[in-house]
Tab-separated table of C-alpha atoms in Angstrom:
chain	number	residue	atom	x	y	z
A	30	UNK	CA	-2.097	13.222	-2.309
A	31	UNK	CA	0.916	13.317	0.060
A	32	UNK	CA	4.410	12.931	-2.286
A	33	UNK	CA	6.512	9.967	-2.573
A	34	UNK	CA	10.305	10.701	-1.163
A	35	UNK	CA	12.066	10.268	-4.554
A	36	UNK	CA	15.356	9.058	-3.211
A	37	UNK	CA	13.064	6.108	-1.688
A	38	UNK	CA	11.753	6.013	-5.211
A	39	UNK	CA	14.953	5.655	-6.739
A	40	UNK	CA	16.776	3.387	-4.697
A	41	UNK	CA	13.299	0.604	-4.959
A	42	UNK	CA	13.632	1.470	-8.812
A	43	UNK	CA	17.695	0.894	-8.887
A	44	UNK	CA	17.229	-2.260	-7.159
A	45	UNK	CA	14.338	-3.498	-9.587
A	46	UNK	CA	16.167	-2.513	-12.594
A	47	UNK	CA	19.640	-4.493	-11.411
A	48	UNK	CA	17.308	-7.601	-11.061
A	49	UNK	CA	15.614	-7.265	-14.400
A	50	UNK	CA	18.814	-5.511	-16.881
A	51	UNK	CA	21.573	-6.173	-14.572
A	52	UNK	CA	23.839	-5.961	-18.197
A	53	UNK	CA	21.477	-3.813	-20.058
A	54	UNK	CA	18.701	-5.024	-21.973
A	55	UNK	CA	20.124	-6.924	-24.583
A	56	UNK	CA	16.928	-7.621	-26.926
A	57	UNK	CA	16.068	-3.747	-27.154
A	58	UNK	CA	20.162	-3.093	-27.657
A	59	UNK	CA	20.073	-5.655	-30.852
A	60	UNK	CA	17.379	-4.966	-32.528
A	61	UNK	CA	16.389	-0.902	-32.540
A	62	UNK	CA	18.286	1.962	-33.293
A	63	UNK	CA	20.404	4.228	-30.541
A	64	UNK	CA	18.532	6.988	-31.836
A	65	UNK	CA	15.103	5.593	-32.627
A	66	UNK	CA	12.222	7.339	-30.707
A	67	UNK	CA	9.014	6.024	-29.454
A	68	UNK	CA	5.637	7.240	-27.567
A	69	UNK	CA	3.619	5.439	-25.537
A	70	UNK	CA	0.900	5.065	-23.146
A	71	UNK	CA	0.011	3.388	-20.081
A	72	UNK	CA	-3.581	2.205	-20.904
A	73	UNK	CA	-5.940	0.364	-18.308
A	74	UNK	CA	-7.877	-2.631	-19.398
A	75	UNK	CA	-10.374	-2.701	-16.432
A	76	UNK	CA	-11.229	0.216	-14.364
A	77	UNK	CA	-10.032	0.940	-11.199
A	78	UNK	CA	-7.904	3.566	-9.323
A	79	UNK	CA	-5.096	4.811	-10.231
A	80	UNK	CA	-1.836	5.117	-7.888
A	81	UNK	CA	1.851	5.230	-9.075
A	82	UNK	CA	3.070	7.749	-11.500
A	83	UNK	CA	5.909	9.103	-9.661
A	84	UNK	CA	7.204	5.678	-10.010
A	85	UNK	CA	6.085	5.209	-13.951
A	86	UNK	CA	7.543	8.480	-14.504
A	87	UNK	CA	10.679	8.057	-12.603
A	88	UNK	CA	11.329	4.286	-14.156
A	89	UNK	CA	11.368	6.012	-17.772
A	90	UNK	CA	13.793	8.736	-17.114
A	91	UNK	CA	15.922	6.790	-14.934
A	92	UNK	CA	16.382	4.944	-18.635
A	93	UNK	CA	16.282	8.190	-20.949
A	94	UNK	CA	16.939	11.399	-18.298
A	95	UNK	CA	15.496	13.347	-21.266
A	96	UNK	CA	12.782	11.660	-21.689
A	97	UNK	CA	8.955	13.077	-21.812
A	98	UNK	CA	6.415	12.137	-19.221
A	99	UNK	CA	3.064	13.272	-18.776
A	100	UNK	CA	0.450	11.926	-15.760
A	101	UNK	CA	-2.769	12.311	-17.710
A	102	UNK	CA	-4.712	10.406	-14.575
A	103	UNK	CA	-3.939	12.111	-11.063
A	104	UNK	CA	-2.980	9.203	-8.197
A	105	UNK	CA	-5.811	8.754	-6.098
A	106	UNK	CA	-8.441	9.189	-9.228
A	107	UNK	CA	-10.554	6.713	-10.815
A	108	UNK	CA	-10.555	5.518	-14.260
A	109	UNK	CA	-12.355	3.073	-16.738
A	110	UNK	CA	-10.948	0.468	-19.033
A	111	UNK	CA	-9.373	2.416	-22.123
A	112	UNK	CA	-8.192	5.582	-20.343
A	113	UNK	CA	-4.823	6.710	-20.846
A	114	UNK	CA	-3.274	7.263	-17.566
A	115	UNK	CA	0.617	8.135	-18.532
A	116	UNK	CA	2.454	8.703	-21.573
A	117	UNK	CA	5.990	9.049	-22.470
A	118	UNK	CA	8.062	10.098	-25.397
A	119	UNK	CA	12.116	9.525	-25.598
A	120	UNK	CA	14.303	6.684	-26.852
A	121	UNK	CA	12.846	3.380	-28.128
A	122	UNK	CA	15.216	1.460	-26.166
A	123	UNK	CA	14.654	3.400	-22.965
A	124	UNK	CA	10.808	2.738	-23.359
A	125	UNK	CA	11.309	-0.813	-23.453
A	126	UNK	CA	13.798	-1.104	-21.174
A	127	UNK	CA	11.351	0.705	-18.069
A	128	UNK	CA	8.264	-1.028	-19.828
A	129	UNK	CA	8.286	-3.946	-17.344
A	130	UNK	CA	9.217	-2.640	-14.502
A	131	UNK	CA	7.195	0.498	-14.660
A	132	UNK	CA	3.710	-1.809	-15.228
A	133	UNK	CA	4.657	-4.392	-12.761
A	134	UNK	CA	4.595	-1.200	-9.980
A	135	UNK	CA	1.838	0.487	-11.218
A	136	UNK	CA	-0.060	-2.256	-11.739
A	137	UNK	CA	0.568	-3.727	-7.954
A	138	UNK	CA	-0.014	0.141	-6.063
A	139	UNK	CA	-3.064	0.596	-8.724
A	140	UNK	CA	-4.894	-2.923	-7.510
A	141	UNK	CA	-3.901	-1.849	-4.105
A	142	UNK	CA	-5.254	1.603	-4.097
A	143	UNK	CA	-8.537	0.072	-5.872
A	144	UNK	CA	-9.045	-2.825	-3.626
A	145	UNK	CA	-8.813	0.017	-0.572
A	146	UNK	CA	-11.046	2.310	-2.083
A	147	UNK	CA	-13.448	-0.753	-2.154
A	148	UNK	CA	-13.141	-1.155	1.626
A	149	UNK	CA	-13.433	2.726	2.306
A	150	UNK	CA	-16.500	2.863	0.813
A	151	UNK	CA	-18.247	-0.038	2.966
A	152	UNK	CA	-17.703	1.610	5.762
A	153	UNK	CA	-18.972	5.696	4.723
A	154	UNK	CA	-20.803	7.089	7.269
A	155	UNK	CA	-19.308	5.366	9.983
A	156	UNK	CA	-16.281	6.853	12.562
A	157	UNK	CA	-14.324	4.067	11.615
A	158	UNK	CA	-10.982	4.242	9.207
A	159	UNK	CA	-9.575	1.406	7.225
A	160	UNK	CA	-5.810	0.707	7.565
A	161	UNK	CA	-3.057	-1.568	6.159
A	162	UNK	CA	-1.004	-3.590	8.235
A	163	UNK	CA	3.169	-4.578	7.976
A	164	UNK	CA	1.617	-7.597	5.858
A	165	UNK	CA	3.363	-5.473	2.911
A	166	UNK	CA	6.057	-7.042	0.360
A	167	UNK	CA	9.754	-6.748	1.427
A	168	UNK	CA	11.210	-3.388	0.441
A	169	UNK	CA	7.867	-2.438	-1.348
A	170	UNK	CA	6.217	-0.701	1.620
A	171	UNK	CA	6.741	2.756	0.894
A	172	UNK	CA	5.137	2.479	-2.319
A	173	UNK	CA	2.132	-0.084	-1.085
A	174	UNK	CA	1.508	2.040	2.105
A	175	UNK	CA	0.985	5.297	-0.457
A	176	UNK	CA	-1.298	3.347	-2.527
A	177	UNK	CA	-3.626	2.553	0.275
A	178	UNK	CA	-3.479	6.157	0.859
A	179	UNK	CA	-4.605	6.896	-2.770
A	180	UNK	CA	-7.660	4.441	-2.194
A	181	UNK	CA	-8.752	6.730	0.753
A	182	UNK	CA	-7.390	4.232	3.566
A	183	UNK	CA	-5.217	4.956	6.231
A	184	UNK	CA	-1.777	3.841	6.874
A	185	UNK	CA	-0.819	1.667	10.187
A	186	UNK	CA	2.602	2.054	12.046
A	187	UNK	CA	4.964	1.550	9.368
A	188	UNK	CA	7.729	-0.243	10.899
A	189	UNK	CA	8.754	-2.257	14.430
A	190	UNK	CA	10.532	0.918	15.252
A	191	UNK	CA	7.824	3.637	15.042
A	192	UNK	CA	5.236	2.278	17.837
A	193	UNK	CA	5.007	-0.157	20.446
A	194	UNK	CA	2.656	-3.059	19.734
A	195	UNK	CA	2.378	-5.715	22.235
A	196	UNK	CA	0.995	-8.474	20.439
A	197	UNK	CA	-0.007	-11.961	22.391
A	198	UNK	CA	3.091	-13.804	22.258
A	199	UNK	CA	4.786	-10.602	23.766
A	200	UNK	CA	1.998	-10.759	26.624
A	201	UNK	CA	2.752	-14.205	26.926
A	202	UNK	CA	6.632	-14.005	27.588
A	203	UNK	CA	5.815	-10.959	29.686
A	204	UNK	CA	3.770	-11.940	31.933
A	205	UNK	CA	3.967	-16.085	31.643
A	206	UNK	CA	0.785	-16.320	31.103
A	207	UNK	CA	-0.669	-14.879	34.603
A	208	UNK	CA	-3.390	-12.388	33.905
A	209	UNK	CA	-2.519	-10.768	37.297
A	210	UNK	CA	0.938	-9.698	36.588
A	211	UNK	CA	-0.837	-8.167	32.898
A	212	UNK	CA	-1.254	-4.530	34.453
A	213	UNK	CA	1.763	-3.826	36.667
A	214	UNK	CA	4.180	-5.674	33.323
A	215	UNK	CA	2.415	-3.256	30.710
A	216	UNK	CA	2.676	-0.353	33.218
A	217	UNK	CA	6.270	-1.053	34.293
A	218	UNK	CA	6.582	-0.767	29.753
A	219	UNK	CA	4.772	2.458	29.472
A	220	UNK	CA	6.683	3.827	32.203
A	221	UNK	CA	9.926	3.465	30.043
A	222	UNK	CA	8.340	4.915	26.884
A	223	UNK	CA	8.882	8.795	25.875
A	224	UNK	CA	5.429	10.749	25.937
A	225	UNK	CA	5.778	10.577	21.823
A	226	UNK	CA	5.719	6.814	21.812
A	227	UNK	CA	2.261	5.255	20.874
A	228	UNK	CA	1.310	2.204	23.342
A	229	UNK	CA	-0.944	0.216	21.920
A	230	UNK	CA	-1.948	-3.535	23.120
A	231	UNK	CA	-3.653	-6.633	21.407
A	232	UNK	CA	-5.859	-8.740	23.769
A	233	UNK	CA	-7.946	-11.670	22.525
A	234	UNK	CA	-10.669	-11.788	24.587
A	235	UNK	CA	-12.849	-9.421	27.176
A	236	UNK	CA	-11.376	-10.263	30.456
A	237	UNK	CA	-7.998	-8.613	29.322
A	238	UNK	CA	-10.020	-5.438	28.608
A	239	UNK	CA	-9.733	-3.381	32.017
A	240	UNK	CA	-6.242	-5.311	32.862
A	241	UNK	CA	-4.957	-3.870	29.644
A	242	UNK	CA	-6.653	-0.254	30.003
A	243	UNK	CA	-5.688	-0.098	33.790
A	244	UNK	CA	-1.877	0.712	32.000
A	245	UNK	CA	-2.774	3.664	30.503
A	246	UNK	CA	-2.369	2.371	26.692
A	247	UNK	CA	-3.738	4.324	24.298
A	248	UNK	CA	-5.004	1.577	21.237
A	249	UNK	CA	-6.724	-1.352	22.425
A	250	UNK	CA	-6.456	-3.993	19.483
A	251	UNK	CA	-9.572	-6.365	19.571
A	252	UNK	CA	-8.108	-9.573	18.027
A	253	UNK	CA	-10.945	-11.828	16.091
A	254	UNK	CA	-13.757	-11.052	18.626
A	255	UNK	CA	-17.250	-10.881	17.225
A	256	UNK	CA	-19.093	-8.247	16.197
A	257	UNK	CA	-21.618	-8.758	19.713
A	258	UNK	CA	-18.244	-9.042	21.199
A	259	UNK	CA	-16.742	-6.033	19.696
A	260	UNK	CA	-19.435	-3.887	20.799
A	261	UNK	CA	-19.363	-5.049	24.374
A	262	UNK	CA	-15.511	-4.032	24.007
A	263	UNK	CA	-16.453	-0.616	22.617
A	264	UNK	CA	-18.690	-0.269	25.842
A	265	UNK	CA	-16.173	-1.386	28.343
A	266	UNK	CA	-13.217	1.174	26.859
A	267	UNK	CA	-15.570	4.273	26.855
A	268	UNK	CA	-13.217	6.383	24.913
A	269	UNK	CA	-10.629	5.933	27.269
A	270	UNK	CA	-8.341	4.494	24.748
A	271	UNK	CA	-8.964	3.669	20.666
A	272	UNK	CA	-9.854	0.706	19.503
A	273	UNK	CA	-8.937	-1.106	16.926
A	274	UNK	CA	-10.575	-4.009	14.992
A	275	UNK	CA	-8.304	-6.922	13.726
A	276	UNK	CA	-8.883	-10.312	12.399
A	277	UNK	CA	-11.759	-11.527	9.929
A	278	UNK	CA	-11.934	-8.567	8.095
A	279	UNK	CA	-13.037	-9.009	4.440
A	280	UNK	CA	-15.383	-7.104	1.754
A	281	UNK	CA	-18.384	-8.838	3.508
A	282	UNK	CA	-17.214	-8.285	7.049
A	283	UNK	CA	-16.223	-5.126	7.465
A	284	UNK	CA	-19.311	-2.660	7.198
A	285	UNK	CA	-20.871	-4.895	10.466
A	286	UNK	CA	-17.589	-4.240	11.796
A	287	UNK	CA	-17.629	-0.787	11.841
A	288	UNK	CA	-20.795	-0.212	13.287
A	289	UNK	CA	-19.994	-1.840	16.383
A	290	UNK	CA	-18.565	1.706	16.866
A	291	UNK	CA	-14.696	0.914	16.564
A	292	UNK	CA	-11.891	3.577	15.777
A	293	UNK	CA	-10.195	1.545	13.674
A	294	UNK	CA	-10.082	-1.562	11.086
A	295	UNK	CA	-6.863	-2.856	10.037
A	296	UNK	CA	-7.090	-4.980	7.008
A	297	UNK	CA	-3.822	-6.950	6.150
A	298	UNK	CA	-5.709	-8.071	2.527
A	299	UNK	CA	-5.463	-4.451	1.482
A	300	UNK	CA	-1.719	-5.183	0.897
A	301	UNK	CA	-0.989	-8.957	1.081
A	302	UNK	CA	-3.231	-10.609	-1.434
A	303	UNK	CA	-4.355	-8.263	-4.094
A	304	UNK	CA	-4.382	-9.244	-7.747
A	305	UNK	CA	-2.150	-6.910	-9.906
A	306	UNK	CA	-4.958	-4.618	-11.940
A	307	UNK	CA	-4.488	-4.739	-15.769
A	308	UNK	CA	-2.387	-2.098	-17.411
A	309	UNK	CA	-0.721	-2.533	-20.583
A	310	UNK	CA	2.220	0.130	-22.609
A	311	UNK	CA	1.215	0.616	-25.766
A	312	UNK	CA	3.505	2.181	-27.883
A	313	UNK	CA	4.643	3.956	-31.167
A	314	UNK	CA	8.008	3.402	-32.887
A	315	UNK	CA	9.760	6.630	-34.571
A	316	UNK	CA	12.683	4.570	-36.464
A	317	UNK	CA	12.932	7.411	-39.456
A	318	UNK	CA	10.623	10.439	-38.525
A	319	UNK	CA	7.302	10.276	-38.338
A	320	UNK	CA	5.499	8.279	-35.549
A	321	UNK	CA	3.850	5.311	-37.331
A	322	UNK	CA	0.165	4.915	-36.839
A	323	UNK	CA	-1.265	2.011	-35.038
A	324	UNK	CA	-0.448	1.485	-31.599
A	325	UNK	CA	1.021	-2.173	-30.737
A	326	UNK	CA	-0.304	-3.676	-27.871
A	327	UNK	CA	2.970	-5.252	-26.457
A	328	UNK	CA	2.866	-8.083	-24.276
């Protein structure tokens, strides 16, 4: 799996942890020991796949910088309910202090790199790819666009700045609304774009098709056409530009989809509306030497 920048890492983490201890954690400061030790594991009650442990690792030594972690589940690998997928030994106060904030992360990127996975299998055997879309939480995008990566998807532009997208309300202040002016506006635009720029341009229904295409763009965005209509699209580009799939895309959608022989489904429900998988820290207390027995399944 490609590596998460750890500054980018960091910084989401810093921000997190002055929401959620802004003061320090005041219930793990009162009650245990400075010195008092714990292990503990990040367990999964349902199955799934697992994405996140540079972030579970680097919430529990932001707290204890000599703290212990081990990944005992790679990112990107699947697991059943039971498995131990991290541990981490240091101080009992550290532990609890990273607890929430490491499960709420790994939680969200694992549901998100399960739910993809999902997706990426419907559509084996096809040329298509499955991709996110900016439908990402604020200042969570780094993490949520390398969790669709660890379900076997693909990532989308990843900002406003990286690509050109003309969408339709851009089409409609461009041109007014005149179907005419659509070539010579979007070839006036690619004529102003550096030879690294991607071009790519959403159209909502067949009669844009050639217009669009007659600009030299290279993606072709098919916005909620059919599946008939989709393939008629696919027919009309003839590899002279990608295309890409958008709108109505859903677990029961998407293998018809991609055999109407598009390049390219972008899914905004990989991201937008998963449900946070079930992981749970359960933990060990060292208050006077040995490790007690009995895991405590905290809240």
């Amino acid at each position: 799996m490609p590596q998460l920048p750890h500054t980018a890492v960091a910084e989401i983490l810093q921000r997190a942890f002055a929401e959620d201890a802004p003061y320090g954690d005041i219930t793990s400061a009162t009650l245990l020991p400075a010195d008092a030790q714990a292990t503990a594991w990040l367990v999964a009650r349902e199955r799934g796949i697992f994405s996140g442990g540079d972030v579970f690792r680097a919430a529990m030594t932001m707290q204890d910088p000599d703290a212990r972690v081990e990944q005992l589940v790679a990112d990107g690998a699947r697991f059943e309910a039971g498995d131990r997928l991290m541990s981490v030994t240091g101080l009992a106060r550290a532990v609890l202090t990273g607890e929430r904030i490491a499960l709420n992360l790994t939680q969200r990127m694992s549901a998100i790199a399960t739910q993809t996975a999902e997706y990426a299998a419907l559509i084996a055997g096809t040329k298509a790819r499955v991709t996110d879309t900016r439908k990402t939480t604020p200042g969570l995008r780094i993490l949520e666009r390398y969790a669709v990566r660890c379900g076997g998807g693909h990532n989308h532009r990843f900002s406003l700045s990286d690509a050109v997208l003309a969408k339709d309300n851009h089409l409609a202040v461009l041109t007014g609304g005149d179907l005419g002016k659509l070539t010579a506006a979007l070839a006036g635009v690619r004529a102003q774009l550096p030879h690294t720029v991607h071009f790519e341009v959403e159209v909502d229904s067949i009669a844009q098709i050639e217009p669009v295409l007659a600009a030299g763009v290279d993606t072709i965005m098919l916005d909620n056409f059919s599946n008939d209509e989709l393939v008629q699209g696919v027919a009309l580009v003839n590899g002279r530009a990608l295309v890409e799939a958008s709108g109505n895309v859903n677990l029961s959608t998407i293998a018809g989809i991609a055999r109407t022989g598009v390049d390219i489904i972008s899914v905004g429900a990989l991201t937008h509306s998963v449900r946070a998988l079930d992981l749970g820290l359960d933990i060990a207390v060292d208050l006077s030497g040995p490790v007690q027995q009995g895991p405590v399944d905290l809240p």
